[in-house]
PDB file of C-alpha atoms in Angstrom:
ATOM      1  CA  MET I   1     -59.311  15.266 -61.607  1.00 43.00           C
ATOM      2  CA  PRO I   2     -57.061  18.345 -61.585  1.00 46.00           C
ATOM      3  CA  ARG I   3     -58.878  21.571 -62.353  1.00 51.00           C
ATOM      4  CA  VAL I   4     -58.341  22.778 -65.912  1.00 51.00           C
ATOM      5  CA  GLY I   5     -55.821  25.623 -65.902  1.00 71.00           C
ATOM      6  CA  LEU I   6     -54.528  24.750 -62.460  1.00 85.00           C
ATOM      7  CA  ASP I   7     -50.962  23.481 -62.488  1.00 89.00           C
ATOM      8  CA  LEU I   8     -48.033  23.458 -60.090  1.00 92.00           C
ATOM      9  CA  ASP I   9     -46.550  26.667 -61.492  1.00 93.00           C
ATOM     10  CA  THR I  10     -49.842  28.535 -61.022  1.00 93.00           C
ATOM     11  CA  ILE I  11     -50.097  27.178 -57.482  1.00 94.00           C
ATOM     12  CA  LEU I  12     -46.541  28.228 -56.654  1.00 96.00           C
ATOM     13  CA  GLN I  13     -46.998  31.730 -58.069  1.00 95.00           C
ATOM     14  CA  ALA I  14     -50.139  32.158 -55.965  1.00 95.00           C
ATOM     15  CA  THR I  15     -48.374  30.734 -52.917  1.00 96.00           C
ATOM     16  CA  ALA I  16     -45.466  33.129 -53.381  1.00 96.00           C
ATOM     17  CA  GLU I  17     -47.866  36.077 -53.623  1.00 96.00           C
ATOM     18  CA  LEU I  18     -49.628  34.891 -50.490  1.00 96.00           C
ATOM     19  CA  VAL I  19     -46.491  34.479 -48.376  1.00 96.00           C
ATOM     20  CA  ASP I  20     -45.039  37.754 -49.673  1.00 96.00           C
ATOM     21  CA  ALA I  21     -48.175  39.603 -48.611  1.00 95.00           C
ATOM     22  CA  GLU I  22     -49.019  37.775 -45.378  1.00 94.00           C
ATOM     23  CA  GLY I  23     -45.874  35.957 -44.257  1.00 90.00           C
ATOM     24  CA  LEU I  24     -44.717  32.371 -44.475  1.00 88.00           C
ATOM     25  CA  GLU I  25     -46.176  31.465 -41.076  1.00 89.00           C
ATOM     26  CA  THR I  26     -49.716  32.167 -42.336  1.00 90.00           C
ATOM     27  CA  LEU I  27     -49.513  29.639 -45.164  1.00 92.00           C
ATOM     28  CA  THR I  28     -52.176  26.941 -45.028  1.00 92.00           C
ATOM     29  CA  LEU I  29     -53.820  24.900 -47.732  1.00 93.00           C
ATOM     30  CA  ALA I  30     -57.125  26.575 -46.857  1.00 93.00           C
ATOM     31  CA  THR I  31     -55.773  30.115 -47.379  1.00 93.00           C
ATOM     32  CA  LEU I  32     -54.119  29.090 -50.629  1.00 94.00           C
ATOM     33  CA  ALA I  33     -57.265  27.359 -51.875  1.00 92.00           C
ATOM     34  CA  GLN I  34     -59.288  30.465 -51.040  1.00 92.00           C
ATOM     35  CA  LYS I  35     -56.832  32.652 -53.000  1.00 92.00           C
ATOM     36  CA  LEU I  36     -57.085  30.294 -55.982  1.00 92.00           C
ATOM     37  CA  GLY I  37     -60.866  30.022 -55.742  1.00 90.00           C
ATOM     38  CA  ILE I  38     -60.794  26.259 -55.298  1.00 90.00           C
ATOM     39  CA  ARG I  39     -61.406  23.761 -52.524  1.00 88.00           C
ATOM     40  CA  SER I  40     -58.427  22.587 -50.465  1.00 88.00           C
ATOM     41  CA  PRO I  41     -58.635  18.927 -51.582  1.00 84.00           C
ATOM     42  CA  SER I  42     -57.957  20.057 -55.165  1.00 86.00           C
ATOM     43  CA  LEU I  43     -54.446  21.010 -54.127  1.00 90.00           C
ATOM     44  CA  TYR I  44     -53.617  17.387 -53.345  1.00 84.00           C
ATOM     45  CA  ASN I  45     -53.667  16.688 -57.084  1.00 85.00           C
ATOM     46  CA  HIS I  46     -50.527  18.853 -57.313  1.00 90.00           C
ATOM     47  CA  VAL I  47     -48.758  18.787 -53.935  1.00 90.00           C
ATOM     48  CA  ASN I  48     -48.399  16.346 -51.078  1.00 88.00           C
ATOM     49  CA  GLY I  49     -50.182  18.415 -48.439  1.00 90.00           C
ATOM     50  CA  LEU I  50     -48.664  21.410 -46.677  1.00 91.00           C
ATOM     51  CA  PRO I  51     -45.218  19.795 -46.318  1.00 90.00           C
ATOM     52  CA  GLY I  52     -45.183  19.093 -50.067  1.00 92.00           C
ATOM     53  CA  LEU I  53     -46.282  22.632 -50.810  1.00 93.00           C
ATOM     54  CA  ARG I  54     -43.517  24.062 -48.600  1.00 93.00           C
ATOM     55  CA  HIS I  55     -40.979  21.821 -50.331  1.00 92.00           C
ATOM     56  CA  GLU I  56     -42.113  22.938 -53.787  1.00 94.00           C
ATOM     57  CA  LEU I  57     -42.196  26.571 -52.647  1.00 95.00           C
ATOM     58  CA  THR I  58     -38.629  26.277 -51.343  1.00 94.00           C
ATOM     59  CA  LEU I  59     -37.470  24.920 -54.707  1.00 95.00           C
ATOM     60  CA  TYR I  60     -39.413  27.651 -56.500  1.00 96.00           C
ATOM     61  CA  GLY I  61     -37.917  30.365 -54.289  1.00 96.00           C
ATOM     62  CA  LEU I  62     -34.371  29.077 -54.640  1.00 96.00           C
ATOM     63  CA  ASN I  63     -34.751  28.864 -58.402  1.00 96.00           C
ATOM     64  CA  GLN I  64     -36.222  32.369 -58.582  1.00 97.00           C
ATOM     65  CA  LEU I  65     -33.455  33.834 -56.410  1.00 97.00           C
ATOM     66  CA  GLY I  66     -30.817  31.992 -58.448  1.00 97.00           C
ATOM     67  CA  ALA I  67     -32.251  33.292 -61.715  1.00 97.00           C
ATOM     68  CA  VAL I  68     -32.246  36.875 -60.413  1.00 98.00           C
ATOM     69  CA  MET I  69     -28.662  36.564 -59.207  1.00 97.00           C
ATOM     70  CA  ARG I  70     -27.431  34.895 -62.400  1.00 97.00           C
ATOM     71  CA  SER I  71     -29.102  37.560 -64.528  1.00 98.00           C
ATOM     72  CA  ALA I  72     -27.533  40.325 -62.423  1.00 98.00           C
ATOM     73  CA  VAL I  73     -23.971  39.131 -63.005  1.00 97.00           C
ATOM     74  CA  GLN I  74     -24.366  38.329 -66.683  1.00 96.00           C
ATOM     75  CA  ASP I  75     -21.721  40.188 -68.718  1.00 96.00           C
ATOM     76  CA  LYS I  76     -20.168  41.620 -65.531  1.00 96.00           C
ATOM     77  CA  THR I  77     -16.925  40.748 -63.780  1.00 95.00           C
ATOM     78  CA  ARG I  78     -15.198  41.314 -60.484  1.00 96.00           C
ATOM     79  CA  ASP I  79     -16.381  44.385 -58.525  1.00 97.00           C
ATOM     80  CA  ASP I  80     -19.203  45.211 -60.936  1.00 97.00           C
ATOM     81  CA  ALA I  81     -20.493  41.644 -60.693  1.00 98.00           C
ATOM     82  CA  ILE I  82     -20.304  41.572 -56.867  1.00 97.00           C
ATOM     83  CA  ARG I  83     -22.148  44.898 -56.636  1.00 98.00           C
ATOM     84  CA  ALA I  84     -24.824  43.739 -59.095  1.00 98.00           C
ATOM     85  CA  LEU I  85     -25.220  40.412 -57.314  1.00 98.00           C
ATOM     86  CA  ALA I  86     -25.558  42.037 -53.897  1.00 98.00           C
ATOM     87  CA  HIS I  87     -28.069  44.587 -55.177  1.00 98.00           C
ATOM     88  CA  ALA I  88     -30.138  41.879 -56.916  1.00 98.00           C
ATOM     89  CA  TYR I  89     -30.135  39.767 -53.752  1.00 98.00           C
ATOM     90  CA  LEU I  90     -31.353  42.648 -51.596  1.00 98.00           C
ATOM     91  CA  GLU I  91     -34.009  43.654 -54.130  1.00 98.00           C
ATOM     92  CA  PHE I  92     -35.284  40.066 -54.248  1.00 98.00           C
ATOM     93  CA  ALA I  93     -35.579  40.028 -50.452  1.00 97.00           C
ATOM     94  CA  ARG I  94     -37.369  43.382 -50.509  1.00 97.00           C
ATOM     95  CA  LYS I  95     -39.828  42.460 -53.265  1.00 97.00           C
ATOM     96  CA  HIS I  96     -40.454  38.909 -52.077  1.00 97.00           C
ATOM     97  CA  PRO I  97     -40.114  38.829 -48.280  1.00 96.00           C
ATOM     98  CA  GLY I  98     -42.096  35.613 -47.820  1.00 95.00           C
ATOM     99  CA  LEU I  99     -40.473  33.787 -50.696  1.00 95.00           C
ATOM    100  CA  TYR I 100     -37.079  35.006 -49.500  1.00 95.00           C
ATOM    101  CA  ALA I 101     -37.836  33.671 -46.014  1.00 93.00           C
ATOM    102  CA  VAL I 102     -38.506  30.190 -47.366  1.00 93.00           C
ATOM    103  CA  THR I 103     -35.121  30.179 -49.137  1.00 92.00           C
ATOM    104  CA  GLN I 104     -33.367  30.844 -45.824  1.00 88.00           C
ATOM    105  CA  ARG I 105     -34.791  27.941 -43.840  1.00 80.00           C
ATOM    106  CA  VAL I 106     -32.534  25.133 -42.693  1.00 69.00           C
ATOM    107  CA  MET I 107     -32.548  22.655 -45.537  1.00 71.00           C
ATOM    108  CA  ASP I 108     -32.644  18.888 -45.394  1.00 76.00           C
ATOM    109  CA  ARG I 109     -29.198  17.725 -46.524  1.00 77.00           C
ATOM    110  CA  ALA I 110     -30.745  14.497 -47.821  1.00 83.00           C
ATOM    111  CA  ASP I 111     -33.061  16.406 -50.190  1.00 87.00           C
ATOM    112  CA  THR I 112     -31.095  16.362 -53.421  1.00 89.00           C
ATOM    113  CA  GLN I 113     -33.454  18.752 -55.240  1.00 91.00           C
ATOM    114  CA  ILE I 114     -33.103  21.414 -52.568  1.00 91.00           C
ATOM    115  CA  GLN I 115     -29.349  20.863 -52.268  1.00 90.00           C
ATOM    116  CA  GLN I 116     -28.911  21.203 -56.028  1.00 93.00           C
ATOM    117  CA  ALA I 117     -30.936  24.434 -56.156  1.00 93.00           C
ATOM    118  CA  ALA I 118     -28.998  25.862 -53.195  1.00 91.00           C
ATOM    119  CA  GLY I 119     -25.738  24.746 -54.802  1.00 91.00           C
ATOM    120  CA  ASN I 120     -26.681  26.527 -58.011  1.00 93.00           C
ATOM    121  CA  ILE I 121     -27.066  29.748 -56.021  1.00 93.00           C
ATOM    122  CA  ALA I 122     -23.730  29.277 -54.229  1.00 91.00           C
ATOM    123  CA  SER I 123     -21.977  28.670 -57.535  1.00 93.00           C
ATOM    124  CA  ILE I 124     -22.817  32.169 -58.782  1.00 96.00           C
ATOM    125  CA  PRO I 125     -20.610  34.183 -56.403  1.00 95.00           C
ATOM    126  CA  ILE I 126     -17.944  31.451 -56.575  1.00 93.00           C
ATOM    127  CA  GLU I 127     -17.806  31.933 -60.349  1.00 93.00           C
ATOM    128  CA  VAL I 128     -17.574  35.711 -59.904  1.00 95.00           C
ATOM    129  CA  LEU I 129     -14.762  35.348 -57.364  1.00 93.00           C
ATOM    130  CA  ARG I 130     -12.727  33.276 -59.851  1.00 90.00           C
ATOM    131  CA  GLY I 131     -12.172  36.564 -61.656  1.00 92.00           C
ATOM    132  CA  TYR I 132     -10.017  37.715 -58.744  1.00 93.00           C
ATOM    133  CA  GLY I 133      -7.696  34.711 -59.058  1.00 91.00           C
ATOM    134  CA  LEU I 134      -8.452  33.473 -55.537  1.00 90.00           C
ATOM    135  CA  ASP I 135      -7.979  29.872 -54.525  1.00 88.00           C
ATOM    136  CA  HIS I 136     -11.112  27.754 -54.021  1.00 88.00           C
ATOM    137  CA  GLU I 137     -10.960  27.621 -50.217  1.00 91.00           C
ATOM    138  CA  LEU I 138     -10.597  31.398 -49.867  1.00 92.00           C
ATOM    139  CA  SER I 139     -13.458  31.832 -52.343  1.00 91.00           C
ATOM    140  CA  ILE I 140     -15.692  29.684 -50.122  1.00 92.00           C
ATOM    141  CA  HIS I 141     -14.797  31.790 -47.077  1.00 94.00           C
ATOM    142  CA  LEU I 142     -15.576  34.969 -49.014  1.00 95.00           C
ATOM    143  CA  VAL I 143     -18.881  33.586 -50.330  1.00 93.00           C
ATOM    144  CA  ARG I 144     -19.874  32.806 -46.748  1.00 94.00           C
ATOM    145  CA  GLY I 145     -18.963  36.342 -45.733  1.00 95.00           C
ATOM    146  CA  LEU I 146     -20.848  37.902 -48.635  1.00 96.00           C
ATOM    147  CA  ARG I 147     -23.920  35.790 -47.954  1.00 94.00           C
ATOM    148  CA  SER I 148     -23.778  36.722 -44.280  1.00 96.00           C
ATOM    149  CA  LEU I 149     -23.591  40.409 -45.148  1.00 97.00           C
ATOM    150  CA  MET I 150     -26.431  40.285 -47.666  1.00 97.00           C
ATOM    151  CA  HIS I 151     -28.712  38.087 -45.569  1.00 96.00           C
ATOM    152  CA  GLY I 152     -27.944  39.964 -42.376  1.00 96.00           C
ATOM    153  CA  PHE I 153     -28.766  43.298 -43.960  1.00 97.00           C
ATOM    154  CA  ALA I 154     -31.936  41.983 -45.625  1.00 97.00           C
ATOM    155  CA  SER I 155     -33.128  40.323 -42.409  1.00 95.00           C
ATOM    156  CA  ILE I 156     -32.493  43.323 -40.191  1.00 96.00           C
ATOM    157  CA  GLU I 157     -34.221  45.573 -42.713  1.00 95.00           C
ATOM    158  CA  GLN I 158     -37.259  43.263 -42.963  1.00 93.00           C
ATOM    159  CA  GLN I 159     -37.582  43.223 -39.177  1.00 91.00           C
ATOM    160  CA  GLY I 160     -37.469  47.018 -38.999  1.00 92.00           C
ATOM    161  CA  GLY I 161     -34.137  46.972 -37.189  1.00 94.00           C
ATOM    162  CA  PHE I 162     -32.642  49.979 -38.952  1.00 93.00           C
ATOM    163  CA  GLY I 163     -34.378  52.778 -37.095  1.00 89.00           C
ATOM    164  CA  MET I 164     -32.191  55.772 -37.921  1.00 91.00           C
ATOM    165  CA  PRO I 165     -33.470  57.985 -40.739  1.00 89.00           C
ATOM    166  CA  ILE I 166     -30.396  57.494 -42.929  1.00 93.00           C
ATOM    167  CA  ASP I 167     -30.601  56.063 -46.460  1.00 95.00           C
ATOM    168  CA  LEU I 168     -30.391  52.262 -46.254  1.00 96.00           C
ATOM    169  CA  ASN I 169     -29.216  51.976 -49.847  1.00 96.00           C
ATOM    170  CA  ILE I 170     -26.127  54.037 -49.033  1.00 97.00           C
ATOM    171  CA  SER I 171     -25.464  51.829 -46.000  1.00 97.00           C
ATOM    172  CA  PHE I 172     -25.757  48.729 -48.153  1.00 97.00           C
ATOM    173  CA  ARG I 173     -23.469  50.167 -50.833  1.00 97.00           C
ATOM    174  CA  LEU I 174     -20.844  51.090 -48.235  1.00 97.00           C
ATOM    175  CA  MET I 175     -21.050  47.585 -46.767  1.00 97.00           C
ATOM    176  CA  VAL I 176     -20.501  45.977 -50.176  1.00 98.00           C
ATOM    177  CA  ASP I 177     -17.662  48.398 -50.984  1.00 97.00           C
ATOM    178  CA  THR I 178     -15.993  47.496 -47.676  1.00 97.00           C
ATOM    179  CA  PHE I 179     -16.327  43.809 -48.564  1.00 97.00           C
ATOM    180  CA  LEU I 180     -14.736  44.530 -51.946  1.00 97.00           C
ATOM    181  CA  ALA I 181     -11.863  46.358 -50.233  1.00 96.00           C
ATOM    182  CA  GLY I 182     -11.311  43.166 -48.238  1.00 94.00           C
ATOM    183  CA  ILE I 183     -11.151  41.124 -51.438  1.00 94.00           C
ATOM    184  CA  HIS I 184      -8.608  43.538 -52.872  1.00 93.00           C
ATOM    185  CA  ALA I 185      -6.556  43.259 -49.688  1.00 92.00           C
ATOM    186  CA  GLN I 186      -6.527  39.481 -50.113  1.00 85.00           C
ATOM    187  CA  THR I 187      -5.462  39.670 -53.740  1.00 83.00           C
ATOM    188  CA  SER I 188      -2.604  42.106 -53.025  1.00 77.00           C
ATOM    189  CA  LYS I 189      -0.873  39.751 -50.554  1.00 69.00           C
TER     190      LYS I 189
END
């Protein structure tokens, strides 16, 4: 019988806290059970072992990241929306390094749940880019570029790769502004 008060959402919140604090590679059913104050077999009432937990955590992370990004662009357009989206993305990666890491893993293309959640995230910047009047193919190229910039910055920062004592937030802002200048160059052709 499932423990009263223990549900998948509670498990995923605890898992996210665990991987944010200790890293994704440390995740085991035993460490999660210890955090929840239960025995490991109790988790099998909610997830299909560690692979099932990782799958559910990936969905949870993608949905959380998508919600943060969607909220950031609400009632914003064009440059303001891109800046807000980029800032929200970086803040998510900073606040949730383990959960962010799980959203960046290579995803099974046959997993429709994961593909739908990832597609929901990709649709956000595509919708924002429609405000610039760009064609769909160019929008896809620009979304790839924006994602590369945001993920690259977040990853390098998380790995301690920015060693110079210069404000990282200014660097990030300048990077996003340079990206926006590229969009404006495309729209003025």
